[in-house]
Coordinates of C-alpha atoms (C1' of nucleotides) in Angstrom, one line a residue:
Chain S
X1 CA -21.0 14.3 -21.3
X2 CA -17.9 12.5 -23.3
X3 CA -18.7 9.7 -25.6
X4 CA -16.6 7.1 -25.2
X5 CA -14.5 7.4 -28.9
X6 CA -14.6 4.5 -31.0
X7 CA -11.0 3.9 -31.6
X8 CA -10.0 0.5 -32.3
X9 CA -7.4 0.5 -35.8
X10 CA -5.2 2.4 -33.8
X11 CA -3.8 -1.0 -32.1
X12 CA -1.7 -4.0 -33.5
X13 CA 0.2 -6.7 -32.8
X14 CA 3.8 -6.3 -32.1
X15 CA 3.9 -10.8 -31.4
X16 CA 3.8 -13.2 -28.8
X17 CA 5.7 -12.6 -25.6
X18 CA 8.4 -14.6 -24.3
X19 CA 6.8 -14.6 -20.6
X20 CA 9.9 -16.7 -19.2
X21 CA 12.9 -14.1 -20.4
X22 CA 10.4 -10.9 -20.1
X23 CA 11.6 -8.2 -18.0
X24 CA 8.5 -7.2 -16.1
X25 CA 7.9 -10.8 -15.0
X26 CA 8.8 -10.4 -11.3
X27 CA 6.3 -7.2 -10.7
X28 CA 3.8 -9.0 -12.7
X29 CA 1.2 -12.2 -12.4
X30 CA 3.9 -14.9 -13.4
X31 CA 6.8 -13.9 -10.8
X32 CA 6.2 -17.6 -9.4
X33 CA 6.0 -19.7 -12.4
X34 CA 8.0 -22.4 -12.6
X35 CA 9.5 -23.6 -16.2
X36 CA 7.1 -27.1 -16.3
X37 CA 4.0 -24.1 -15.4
X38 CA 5.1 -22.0 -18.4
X39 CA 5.8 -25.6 -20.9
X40 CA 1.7 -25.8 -20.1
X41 CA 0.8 -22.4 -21.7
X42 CA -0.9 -23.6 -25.0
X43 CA -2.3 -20.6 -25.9
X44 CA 0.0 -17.5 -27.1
X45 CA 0.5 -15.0 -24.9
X46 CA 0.2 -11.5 -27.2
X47 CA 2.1 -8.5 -27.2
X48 CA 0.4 -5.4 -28.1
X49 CA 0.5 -1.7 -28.8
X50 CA -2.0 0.9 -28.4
X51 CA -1.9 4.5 -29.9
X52 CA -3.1 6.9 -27.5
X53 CA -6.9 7.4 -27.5
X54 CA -7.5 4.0 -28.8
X55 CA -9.9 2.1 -26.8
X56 CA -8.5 -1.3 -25.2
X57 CA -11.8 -2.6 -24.1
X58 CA -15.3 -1.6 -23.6
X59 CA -17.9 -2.3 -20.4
X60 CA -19.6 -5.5 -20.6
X61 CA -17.4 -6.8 -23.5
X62 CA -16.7 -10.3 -23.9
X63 CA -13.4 -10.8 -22.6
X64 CA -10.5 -11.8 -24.1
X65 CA -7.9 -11.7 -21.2
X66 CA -6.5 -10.2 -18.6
X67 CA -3.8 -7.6 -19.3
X68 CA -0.4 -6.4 -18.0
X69 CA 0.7 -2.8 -19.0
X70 CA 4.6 -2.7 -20.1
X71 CA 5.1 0.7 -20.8
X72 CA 2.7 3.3 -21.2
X73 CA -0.9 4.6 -19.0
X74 CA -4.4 3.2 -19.3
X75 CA -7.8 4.7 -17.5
X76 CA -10.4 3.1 -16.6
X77 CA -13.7 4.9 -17.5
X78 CA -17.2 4.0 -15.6
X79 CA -20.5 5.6 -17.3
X80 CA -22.3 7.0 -13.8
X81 CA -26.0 6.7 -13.4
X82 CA -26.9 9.7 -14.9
X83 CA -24.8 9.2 -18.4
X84 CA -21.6 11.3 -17.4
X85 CA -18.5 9.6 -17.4
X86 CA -15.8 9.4 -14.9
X87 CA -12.4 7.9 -14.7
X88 CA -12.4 5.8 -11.9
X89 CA -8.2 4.8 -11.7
X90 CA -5.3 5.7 -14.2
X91 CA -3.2 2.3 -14.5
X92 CA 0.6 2.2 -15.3
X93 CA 3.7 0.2 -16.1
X94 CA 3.2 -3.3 -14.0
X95 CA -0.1 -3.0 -13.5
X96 CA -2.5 -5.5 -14.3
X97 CA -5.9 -4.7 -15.7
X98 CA -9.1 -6.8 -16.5
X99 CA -8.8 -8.5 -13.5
X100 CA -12.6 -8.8 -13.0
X101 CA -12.4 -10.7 -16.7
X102 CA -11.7 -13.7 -14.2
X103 CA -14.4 -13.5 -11.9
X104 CA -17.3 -12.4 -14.5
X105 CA -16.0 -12.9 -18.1
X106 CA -16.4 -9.4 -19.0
X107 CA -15.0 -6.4 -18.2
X108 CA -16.5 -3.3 -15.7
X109 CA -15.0 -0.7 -17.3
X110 CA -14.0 1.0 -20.6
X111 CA -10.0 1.0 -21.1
X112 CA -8.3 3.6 -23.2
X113 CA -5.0 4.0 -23.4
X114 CA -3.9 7.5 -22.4
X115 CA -0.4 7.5 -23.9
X116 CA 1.3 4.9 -26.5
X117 CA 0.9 2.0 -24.3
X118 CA 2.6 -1.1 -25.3
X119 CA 0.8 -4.2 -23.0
X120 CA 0.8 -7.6 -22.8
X121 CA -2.9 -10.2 -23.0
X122 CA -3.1 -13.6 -20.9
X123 CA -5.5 -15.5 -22.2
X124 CA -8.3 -16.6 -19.5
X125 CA -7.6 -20.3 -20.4
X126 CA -4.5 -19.8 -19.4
X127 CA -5.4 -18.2 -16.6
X128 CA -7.7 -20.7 -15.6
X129 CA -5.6 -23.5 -16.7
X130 CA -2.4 -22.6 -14.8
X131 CA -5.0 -21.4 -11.3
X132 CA -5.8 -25.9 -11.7
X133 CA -2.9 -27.3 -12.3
X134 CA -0.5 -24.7 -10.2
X135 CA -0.9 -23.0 -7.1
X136 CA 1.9 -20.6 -8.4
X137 CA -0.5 -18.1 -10.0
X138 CA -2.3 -18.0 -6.4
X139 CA -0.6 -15.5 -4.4
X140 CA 0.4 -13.6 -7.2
X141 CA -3.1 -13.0 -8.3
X142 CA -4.1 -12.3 -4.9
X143 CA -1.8 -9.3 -5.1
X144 CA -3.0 -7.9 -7.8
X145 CA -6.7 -8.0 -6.7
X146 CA -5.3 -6.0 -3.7
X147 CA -3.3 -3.5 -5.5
X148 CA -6.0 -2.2 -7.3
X149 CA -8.5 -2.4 -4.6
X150 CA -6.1 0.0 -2.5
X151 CA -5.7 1.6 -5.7
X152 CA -9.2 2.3 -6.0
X153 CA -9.0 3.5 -2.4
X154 CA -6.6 5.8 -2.5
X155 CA -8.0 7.4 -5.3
X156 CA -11.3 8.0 -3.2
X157 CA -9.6 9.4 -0.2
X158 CA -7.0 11.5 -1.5
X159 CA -7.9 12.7 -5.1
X160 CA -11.7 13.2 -4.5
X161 CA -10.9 15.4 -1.1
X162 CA -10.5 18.7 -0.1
X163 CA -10.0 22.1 -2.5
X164 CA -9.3 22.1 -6.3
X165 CA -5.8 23.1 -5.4
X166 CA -5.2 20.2 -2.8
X167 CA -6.6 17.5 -5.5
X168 CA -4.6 19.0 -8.0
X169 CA -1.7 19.2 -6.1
X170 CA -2.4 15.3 -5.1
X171 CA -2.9 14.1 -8.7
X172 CA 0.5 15.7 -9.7
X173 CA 2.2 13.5 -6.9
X174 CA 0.5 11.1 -7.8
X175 CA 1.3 10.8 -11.7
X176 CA 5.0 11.5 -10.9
X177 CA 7.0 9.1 -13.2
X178 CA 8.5 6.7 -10.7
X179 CA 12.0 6.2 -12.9
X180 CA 12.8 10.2 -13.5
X181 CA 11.2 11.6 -10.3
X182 CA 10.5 14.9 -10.7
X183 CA 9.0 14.5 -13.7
X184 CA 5.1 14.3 -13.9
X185 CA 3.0 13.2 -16.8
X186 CA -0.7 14.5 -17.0
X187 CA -3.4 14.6 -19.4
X188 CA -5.9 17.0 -21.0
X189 CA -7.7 18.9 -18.8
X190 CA -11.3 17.5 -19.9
X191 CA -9.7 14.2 -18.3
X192 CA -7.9 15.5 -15.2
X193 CA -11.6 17.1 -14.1
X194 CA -13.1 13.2 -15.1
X195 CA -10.5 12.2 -12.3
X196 CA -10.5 15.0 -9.7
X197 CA -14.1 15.8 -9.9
X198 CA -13.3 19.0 -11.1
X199 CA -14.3 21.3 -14.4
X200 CA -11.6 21.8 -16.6
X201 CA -11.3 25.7 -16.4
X202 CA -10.7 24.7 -12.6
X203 CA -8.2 22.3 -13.3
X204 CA -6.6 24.6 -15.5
X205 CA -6.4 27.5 -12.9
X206 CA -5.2 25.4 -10.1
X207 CA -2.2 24.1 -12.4
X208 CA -1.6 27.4 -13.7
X209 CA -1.3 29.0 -10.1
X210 CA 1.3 26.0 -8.9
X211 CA 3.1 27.1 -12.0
X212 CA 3.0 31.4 -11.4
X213 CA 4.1 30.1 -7.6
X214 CA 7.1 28.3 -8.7
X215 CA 6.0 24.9 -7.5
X216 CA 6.1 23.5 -11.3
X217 CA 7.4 24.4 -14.5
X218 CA 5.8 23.3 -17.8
X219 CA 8.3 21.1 -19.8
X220 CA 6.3 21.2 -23.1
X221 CA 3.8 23.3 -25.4
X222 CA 0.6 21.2 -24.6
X223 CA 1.0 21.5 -21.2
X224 CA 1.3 18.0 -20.5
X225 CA 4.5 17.6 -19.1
X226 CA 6.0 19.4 -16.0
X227 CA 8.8 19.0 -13.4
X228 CA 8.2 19.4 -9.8
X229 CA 10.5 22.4 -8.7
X230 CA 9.6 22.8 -4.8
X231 CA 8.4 19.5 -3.8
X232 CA 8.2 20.7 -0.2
X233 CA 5.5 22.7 -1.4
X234 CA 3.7 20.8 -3.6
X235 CA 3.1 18.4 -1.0
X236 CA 1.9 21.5 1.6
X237 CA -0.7 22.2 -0.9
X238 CA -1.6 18.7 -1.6
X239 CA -2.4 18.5 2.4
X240 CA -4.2 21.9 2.3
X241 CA -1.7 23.6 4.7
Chain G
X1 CA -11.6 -21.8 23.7
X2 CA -10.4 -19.3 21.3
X3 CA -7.5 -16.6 22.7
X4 CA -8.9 -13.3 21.7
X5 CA -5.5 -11.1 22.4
X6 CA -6.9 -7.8 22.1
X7 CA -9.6 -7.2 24.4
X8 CA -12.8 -5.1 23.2
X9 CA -15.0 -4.3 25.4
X10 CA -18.2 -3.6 23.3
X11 CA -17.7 -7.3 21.4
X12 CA -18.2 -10.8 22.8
X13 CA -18.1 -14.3 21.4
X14 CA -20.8 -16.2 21.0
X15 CA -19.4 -19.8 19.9
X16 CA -17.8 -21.3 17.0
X17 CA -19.8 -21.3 13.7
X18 CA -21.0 -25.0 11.9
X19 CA -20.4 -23.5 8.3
X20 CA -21.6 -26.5 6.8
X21 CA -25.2 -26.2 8.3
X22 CA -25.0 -22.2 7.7
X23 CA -27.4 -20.2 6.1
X24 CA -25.5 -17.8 4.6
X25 CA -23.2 -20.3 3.5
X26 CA -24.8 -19.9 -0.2
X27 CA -23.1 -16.2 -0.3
X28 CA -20.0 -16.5 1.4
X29 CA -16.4 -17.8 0.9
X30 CA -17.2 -21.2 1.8
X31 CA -19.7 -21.6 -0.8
X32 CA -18.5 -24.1 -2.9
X33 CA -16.7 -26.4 -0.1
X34 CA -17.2 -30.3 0.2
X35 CA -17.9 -32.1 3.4
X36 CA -14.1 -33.1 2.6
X37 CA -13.4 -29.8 2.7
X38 CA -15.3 -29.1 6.2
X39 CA -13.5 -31.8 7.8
X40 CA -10.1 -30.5 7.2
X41 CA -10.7 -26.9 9.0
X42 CA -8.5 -27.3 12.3
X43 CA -8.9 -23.8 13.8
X44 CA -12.4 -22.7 14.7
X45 CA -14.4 -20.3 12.6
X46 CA -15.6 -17.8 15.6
X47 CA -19.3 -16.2 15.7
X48 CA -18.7 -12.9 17.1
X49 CA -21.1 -9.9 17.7
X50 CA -20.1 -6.6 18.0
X51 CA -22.2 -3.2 19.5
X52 CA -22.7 -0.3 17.0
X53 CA -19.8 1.7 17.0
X54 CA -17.3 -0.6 18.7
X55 CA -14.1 -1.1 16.4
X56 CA -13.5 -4.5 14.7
X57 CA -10.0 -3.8 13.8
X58 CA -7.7 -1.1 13.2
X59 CA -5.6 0.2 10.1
X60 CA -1.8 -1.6 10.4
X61 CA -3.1 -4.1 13.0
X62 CA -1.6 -7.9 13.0
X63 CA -4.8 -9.9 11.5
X64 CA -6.3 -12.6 12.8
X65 CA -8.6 -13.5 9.9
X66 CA -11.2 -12.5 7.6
X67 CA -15.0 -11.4 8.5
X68 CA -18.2 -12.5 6.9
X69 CA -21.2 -10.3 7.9
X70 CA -24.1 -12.1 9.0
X71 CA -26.0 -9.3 10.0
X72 CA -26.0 -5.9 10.5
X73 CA -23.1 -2.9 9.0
X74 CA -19.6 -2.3 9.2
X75 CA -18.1 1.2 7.9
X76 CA -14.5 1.1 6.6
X77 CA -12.5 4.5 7.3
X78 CA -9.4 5.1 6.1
X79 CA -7.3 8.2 7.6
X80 CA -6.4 10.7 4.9
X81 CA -3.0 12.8 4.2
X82 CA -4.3 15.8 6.2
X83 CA -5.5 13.9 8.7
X84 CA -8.9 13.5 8.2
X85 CA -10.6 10.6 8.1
X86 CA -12.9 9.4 5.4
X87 CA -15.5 6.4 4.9
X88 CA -14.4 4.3 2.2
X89 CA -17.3 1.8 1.8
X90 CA -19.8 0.5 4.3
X91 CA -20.3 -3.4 4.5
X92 CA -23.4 -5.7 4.6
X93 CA -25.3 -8.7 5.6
X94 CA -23.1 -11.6 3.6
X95 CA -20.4 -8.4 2.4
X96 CA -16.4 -9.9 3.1
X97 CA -14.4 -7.7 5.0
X98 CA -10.6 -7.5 5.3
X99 CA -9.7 -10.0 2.6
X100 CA -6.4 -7.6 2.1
X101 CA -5.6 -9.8 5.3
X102 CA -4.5 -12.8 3.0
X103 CA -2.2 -11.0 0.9
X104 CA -0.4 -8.9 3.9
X105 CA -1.2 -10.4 6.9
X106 CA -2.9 -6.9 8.2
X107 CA -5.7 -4.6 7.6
X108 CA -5.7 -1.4 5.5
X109 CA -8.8 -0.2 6.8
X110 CA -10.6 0.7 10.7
X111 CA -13.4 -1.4 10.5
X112 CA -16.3 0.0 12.8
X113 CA -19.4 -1.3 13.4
X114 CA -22.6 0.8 12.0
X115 CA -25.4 -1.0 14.4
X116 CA -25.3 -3.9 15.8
X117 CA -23.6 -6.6 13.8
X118 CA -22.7 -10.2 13.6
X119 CA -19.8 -11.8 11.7
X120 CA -18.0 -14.8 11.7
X121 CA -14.2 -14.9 11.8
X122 CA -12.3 -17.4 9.3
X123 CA -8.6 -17.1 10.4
X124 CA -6.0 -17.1 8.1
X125 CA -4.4 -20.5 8.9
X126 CA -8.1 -21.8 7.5
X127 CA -7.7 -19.9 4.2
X128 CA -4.2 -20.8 3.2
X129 CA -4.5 -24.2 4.1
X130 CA -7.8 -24.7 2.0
X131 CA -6.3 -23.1 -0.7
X132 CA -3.4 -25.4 -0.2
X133 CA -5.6 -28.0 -0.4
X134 CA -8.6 -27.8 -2.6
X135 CA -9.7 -25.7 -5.7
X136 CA -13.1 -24.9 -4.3
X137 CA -12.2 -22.1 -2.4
X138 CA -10.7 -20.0 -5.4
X139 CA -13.1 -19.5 -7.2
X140 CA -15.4 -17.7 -4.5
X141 CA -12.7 -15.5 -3.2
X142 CA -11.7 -14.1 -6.3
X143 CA -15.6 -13.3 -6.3
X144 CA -15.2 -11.5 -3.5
X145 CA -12.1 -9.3 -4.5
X146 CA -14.3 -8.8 -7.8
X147 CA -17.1 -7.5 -5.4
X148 CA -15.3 -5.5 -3.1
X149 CA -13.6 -3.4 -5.8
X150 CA -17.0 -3.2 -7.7
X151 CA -18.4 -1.8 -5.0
X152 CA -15.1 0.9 -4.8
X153 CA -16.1 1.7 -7.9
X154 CA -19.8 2.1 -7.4
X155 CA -19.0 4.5 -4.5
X156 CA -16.6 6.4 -6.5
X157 CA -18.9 7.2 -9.3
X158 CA -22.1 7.5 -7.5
X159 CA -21.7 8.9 -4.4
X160 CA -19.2 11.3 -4.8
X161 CA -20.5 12.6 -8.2
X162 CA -23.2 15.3 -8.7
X163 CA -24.7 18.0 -6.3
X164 CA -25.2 17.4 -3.1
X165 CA -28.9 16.3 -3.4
X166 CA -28.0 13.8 -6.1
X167 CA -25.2 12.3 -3.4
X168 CA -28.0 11.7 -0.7
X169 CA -30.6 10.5 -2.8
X170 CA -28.0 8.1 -4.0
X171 CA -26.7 6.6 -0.7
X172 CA -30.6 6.5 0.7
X173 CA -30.8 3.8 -2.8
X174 CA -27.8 2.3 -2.1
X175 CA -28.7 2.1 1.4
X176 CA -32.2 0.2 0.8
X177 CA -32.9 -3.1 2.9
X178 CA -32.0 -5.9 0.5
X179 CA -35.1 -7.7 2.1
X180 CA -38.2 -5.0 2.9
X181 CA -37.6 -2.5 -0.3
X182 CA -38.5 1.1 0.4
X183 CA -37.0 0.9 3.8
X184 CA -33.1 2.6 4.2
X185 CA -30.9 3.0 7.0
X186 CA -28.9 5.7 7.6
X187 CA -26.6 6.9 10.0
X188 CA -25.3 9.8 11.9
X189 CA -25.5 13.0 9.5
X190 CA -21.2 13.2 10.2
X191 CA -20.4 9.9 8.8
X192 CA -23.2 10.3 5.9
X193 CA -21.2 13.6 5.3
X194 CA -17.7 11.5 5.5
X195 CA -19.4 9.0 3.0
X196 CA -20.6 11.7 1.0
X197 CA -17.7 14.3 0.9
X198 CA -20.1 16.7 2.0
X199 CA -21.1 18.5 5.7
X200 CA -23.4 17.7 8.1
X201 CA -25.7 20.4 7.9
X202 CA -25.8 19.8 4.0
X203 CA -26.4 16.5 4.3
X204 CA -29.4 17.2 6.9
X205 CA -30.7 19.9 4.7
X206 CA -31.3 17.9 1.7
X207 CA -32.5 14.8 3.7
X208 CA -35.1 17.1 4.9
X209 CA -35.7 18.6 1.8
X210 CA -36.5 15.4 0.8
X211 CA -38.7 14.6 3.6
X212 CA -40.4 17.8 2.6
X213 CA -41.7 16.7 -0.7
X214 CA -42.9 13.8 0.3
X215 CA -40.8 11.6 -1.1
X216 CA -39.2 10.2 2.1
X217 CA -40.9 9.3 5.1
X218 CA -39.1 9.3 8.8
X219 CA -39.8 6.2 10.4
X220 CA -38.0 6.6 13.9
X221 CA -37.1 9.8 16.2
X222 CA -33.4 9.6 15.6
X223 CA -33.6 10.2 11.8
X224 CA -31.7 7.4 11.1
X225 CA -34.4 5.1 9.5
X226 CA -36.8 5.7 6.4
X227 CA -39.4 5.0 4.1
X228 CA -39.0 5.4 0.5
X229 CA -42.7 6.9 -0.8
X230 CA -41.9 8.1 -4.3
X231 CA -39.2 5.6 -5.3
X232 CA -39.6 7.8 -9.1
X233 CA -38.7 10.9 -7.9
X234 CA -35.8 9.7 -5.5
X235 CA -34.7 8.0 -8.7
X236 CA -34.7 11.6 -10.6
X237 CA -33.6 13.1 -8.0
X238 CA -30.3 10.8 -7.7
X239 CA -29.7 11.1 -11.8
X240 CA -30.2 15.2 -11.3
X241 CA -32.9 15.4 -13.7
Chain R
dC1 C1' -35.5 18.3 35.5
dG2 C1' -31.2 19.6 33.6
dA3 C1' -27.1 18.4 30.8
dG4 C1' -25.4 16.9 26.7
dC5 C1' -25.5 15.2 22.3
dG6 C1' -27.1 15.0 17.6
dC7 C1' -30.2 17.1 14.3
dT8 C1' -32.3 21.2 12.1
dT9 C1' -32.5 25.8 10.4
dG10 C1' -30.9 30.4 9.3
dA11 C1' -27.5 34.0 7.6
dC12 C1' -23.6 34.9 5.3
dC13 C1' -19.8 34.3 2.2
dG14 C1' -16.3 32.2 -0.6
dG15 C1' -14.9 28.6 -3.9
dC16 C1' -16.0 26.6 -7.9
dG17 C1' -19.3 26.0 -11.9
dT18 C1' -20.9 28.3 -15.9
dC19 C1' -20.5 30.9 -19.9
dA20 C1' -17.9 33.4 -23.0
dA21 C1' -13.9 35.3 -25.2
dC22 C1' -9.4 34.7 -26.5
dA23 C1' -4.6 32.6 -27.1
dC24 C1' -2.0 29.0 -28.9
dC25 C1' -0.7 24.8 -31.4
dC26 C1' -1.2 22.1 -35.3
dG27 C1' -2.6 20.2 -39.7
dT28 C1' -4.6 21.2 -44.2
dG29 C1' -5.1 23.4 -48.4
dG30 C1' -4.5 27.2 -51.4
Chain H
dC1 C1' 4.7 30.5 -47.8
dC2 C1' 0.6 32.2 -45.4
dA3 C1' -4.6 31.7 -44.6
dC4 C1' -7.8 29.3 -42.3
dG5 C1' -10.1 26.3 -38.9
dG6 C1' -10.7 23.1 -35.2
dG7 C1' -9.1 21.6 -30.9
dT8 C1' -7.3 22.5 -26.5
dG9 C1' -5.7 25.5 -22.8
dT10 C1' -6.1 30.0 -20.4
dT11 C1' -8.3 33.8 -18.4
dG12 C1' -12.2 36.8 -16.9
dA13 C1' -17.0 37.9 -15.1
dC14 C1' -20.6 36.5 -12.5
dG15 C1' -23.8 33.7 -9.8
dC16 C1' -25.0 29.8 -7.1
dC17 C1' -24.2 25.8 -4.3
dG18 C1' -22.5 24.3 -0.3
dG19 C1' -19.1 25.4 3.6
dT20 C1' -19.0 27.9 7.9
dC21 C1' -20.6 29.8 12.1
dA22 C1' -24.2 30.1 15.3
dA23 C1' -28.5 29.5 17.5
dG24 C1' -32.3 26.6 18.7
dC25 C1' -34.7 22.2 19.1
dG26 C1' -35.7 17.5 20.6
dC27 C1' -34.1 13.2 22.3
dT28 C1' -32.1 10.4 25.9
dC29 C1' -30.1 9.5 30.1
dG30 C1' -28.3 10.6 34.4

DNA sequence: CGAGCGCTTGACCGGCGTCAACACCCGTGG
DNA sequence: CCACGGGTGTTGACGCCGGTCAAGCGCTCG
């Protein structure tokens, strides 16, 4: 029942990264690269920033590369059958995403950014340039396709099963911020039902009873932020026990 | 002459493949691969058959290579948090299965045989050292990560989306012979309800339902096999409309 | 022919969807 | 500074879909 927004000024440029020096290089596509692979990129690889909301790409777009997040979260929005949209994975920092850009030239899903997200773009040539001339990006690559198809797995078996309360509990652990643990990061409730398979007054409930129990406190007005205060049983609800 | 360590008793071999003369070769990994190619595999590519039901490989296990279905259907189950066990996707005639093999040298699903099905096995050694040594094996493997995760997708948004009579209705599409349209095969009502996030009964009720207005026909005693009639309405009926 | 398994059907009830009202935050303009 | 309005989150009331439990049916196979 959401339209996808059209939000595209609320991007720009921020310049061309320096893939050799960057600090995400080892959890991302180039870990192997070897300086003579990188003195064969010809085609700039471009930093960007995203306001949250903006749209990254849209389903079936021409693509323009594939994309590794720096800082920041991204979902990934699939129009079912039946014109409702659902989120089908929530990407963060050192993830890779436009993957299938590769295989078909376009993308599968609509991207938007769910917080300022600040990413980096490969190019395909590049991408298919350095895949001829190296067998660096190879294994790499490989990894990626498999992270997100686990991804994508996951999401399936543990955030689309059991109760409202165990999914909500799930997507909590799930979206704990793997620097500051504790700490968990969600998103309007219109968007947490999109992922969970939930409506939003559901969503809202569920939240609001782990709060009342102690299990979570909010950390800011919009309800966006909490911290995990009885992990124990956050993860007893998450298994429905 | 091949050493098949773990013994199974519902499985046997049934030679070593010639991929170059293959007719699925079109649709599998080995697509694009010259005679060169063919005449540098040094570990045989096995032709294996395996009873419905009987277990091609478990979650965790060592692997010894990746499967291309040549006939028949493979469910892949993945055990969740609380225990319980849910169907993640369910394979097909030229569908690649355990491709996560090449980038952790194990599986990440049980793979269990649906009916009776026959795959050939390309062990690992053959993989790496083609993609050591020749381009044209890149290209259709990252086809197949593409397709695999489509098809995550796909089963996230479609089949676990909508009331329960939009779930069935969708699975009996997506379950459609590829080759004599309006015939589907189904399964046992528990793992259509494991597919399906729904219960058995449920699932039986609607399937019936269905039956009842004539818009699927039963074709066999066990329930597992139908005829699409009203290929219209099952399309309504899978959009909720 | 009987046992056992899987499928079907019925009765009942609880969780979640639906609709609606309200609270709260924030930006805008008077 | 407050008044206003829209957007989002929360809470309540109520009804329905689908889960649960249980009984019965129809295969298939010993």
């Amino acid at each position: 029942m959401t339209t996808i927004p059209i939000v595209r000024v609320e991007s720009h440029w921020r310049g061309t990264s320096d893939c050799l020096s960057c600090s995400f290089r080892s959890v991302a596509l180039f870990a192997d690269l070897t300086e003579e692979d990188f003195a064969n990129i010809h085609a700039p690889i471009d930093d960007l920033f995203y306001r949250a909301q903006s749209t990254l790409f849209r389903e079936d777009e021409r693509a323009l590369g594939v994309f590794t997040i720096r800082n920041g979260m991204v979902k990934l929005v699939r129009t079912t059958g039946d014109g409702r949209s659902r989120i089908v994975r929530v990407l963060r920092q050192g993830e890779a995403l436009g993957l299938e850009a590769l295989a078909t030239g376009s993308y599968d899903h609509h991207a938007i950014a769910l917080l300022d997200t600040t990413l980096c773009r490969i190019p395909l040539s590049v991408i298919h340039a350095l895949s001829q001339n190296s067998k660096n990006l190879h294994k790499p690559l490989m990894q990626k396709w498999h992270q997100a198809l686990r991804q994508a797995d996951d999401w399936l078996a543990d955030l689309n099963f059991g109760s409202a309360r165990q999914r909500v509990a799930n997507l909590a652990l799930q979206m704990r911020d793997p620097l500051q643990t504790g700490q968990v990061q969600l998103f309007s409730r219109e968007d947490m039902g999109a992922i969970l398979n939930l409506q939003q007054e559901t969503v809202s409930r569920e939240l609001r009873t782990l709060v009342r129990e102690g299990v979570l406190r909010q950390c800011d007005s919009q309800s966006r932020q909490f911290e995990i205060l009885l992990l124990e049983a956050l993860q007893r609800a998450a298994s429905g026990t």
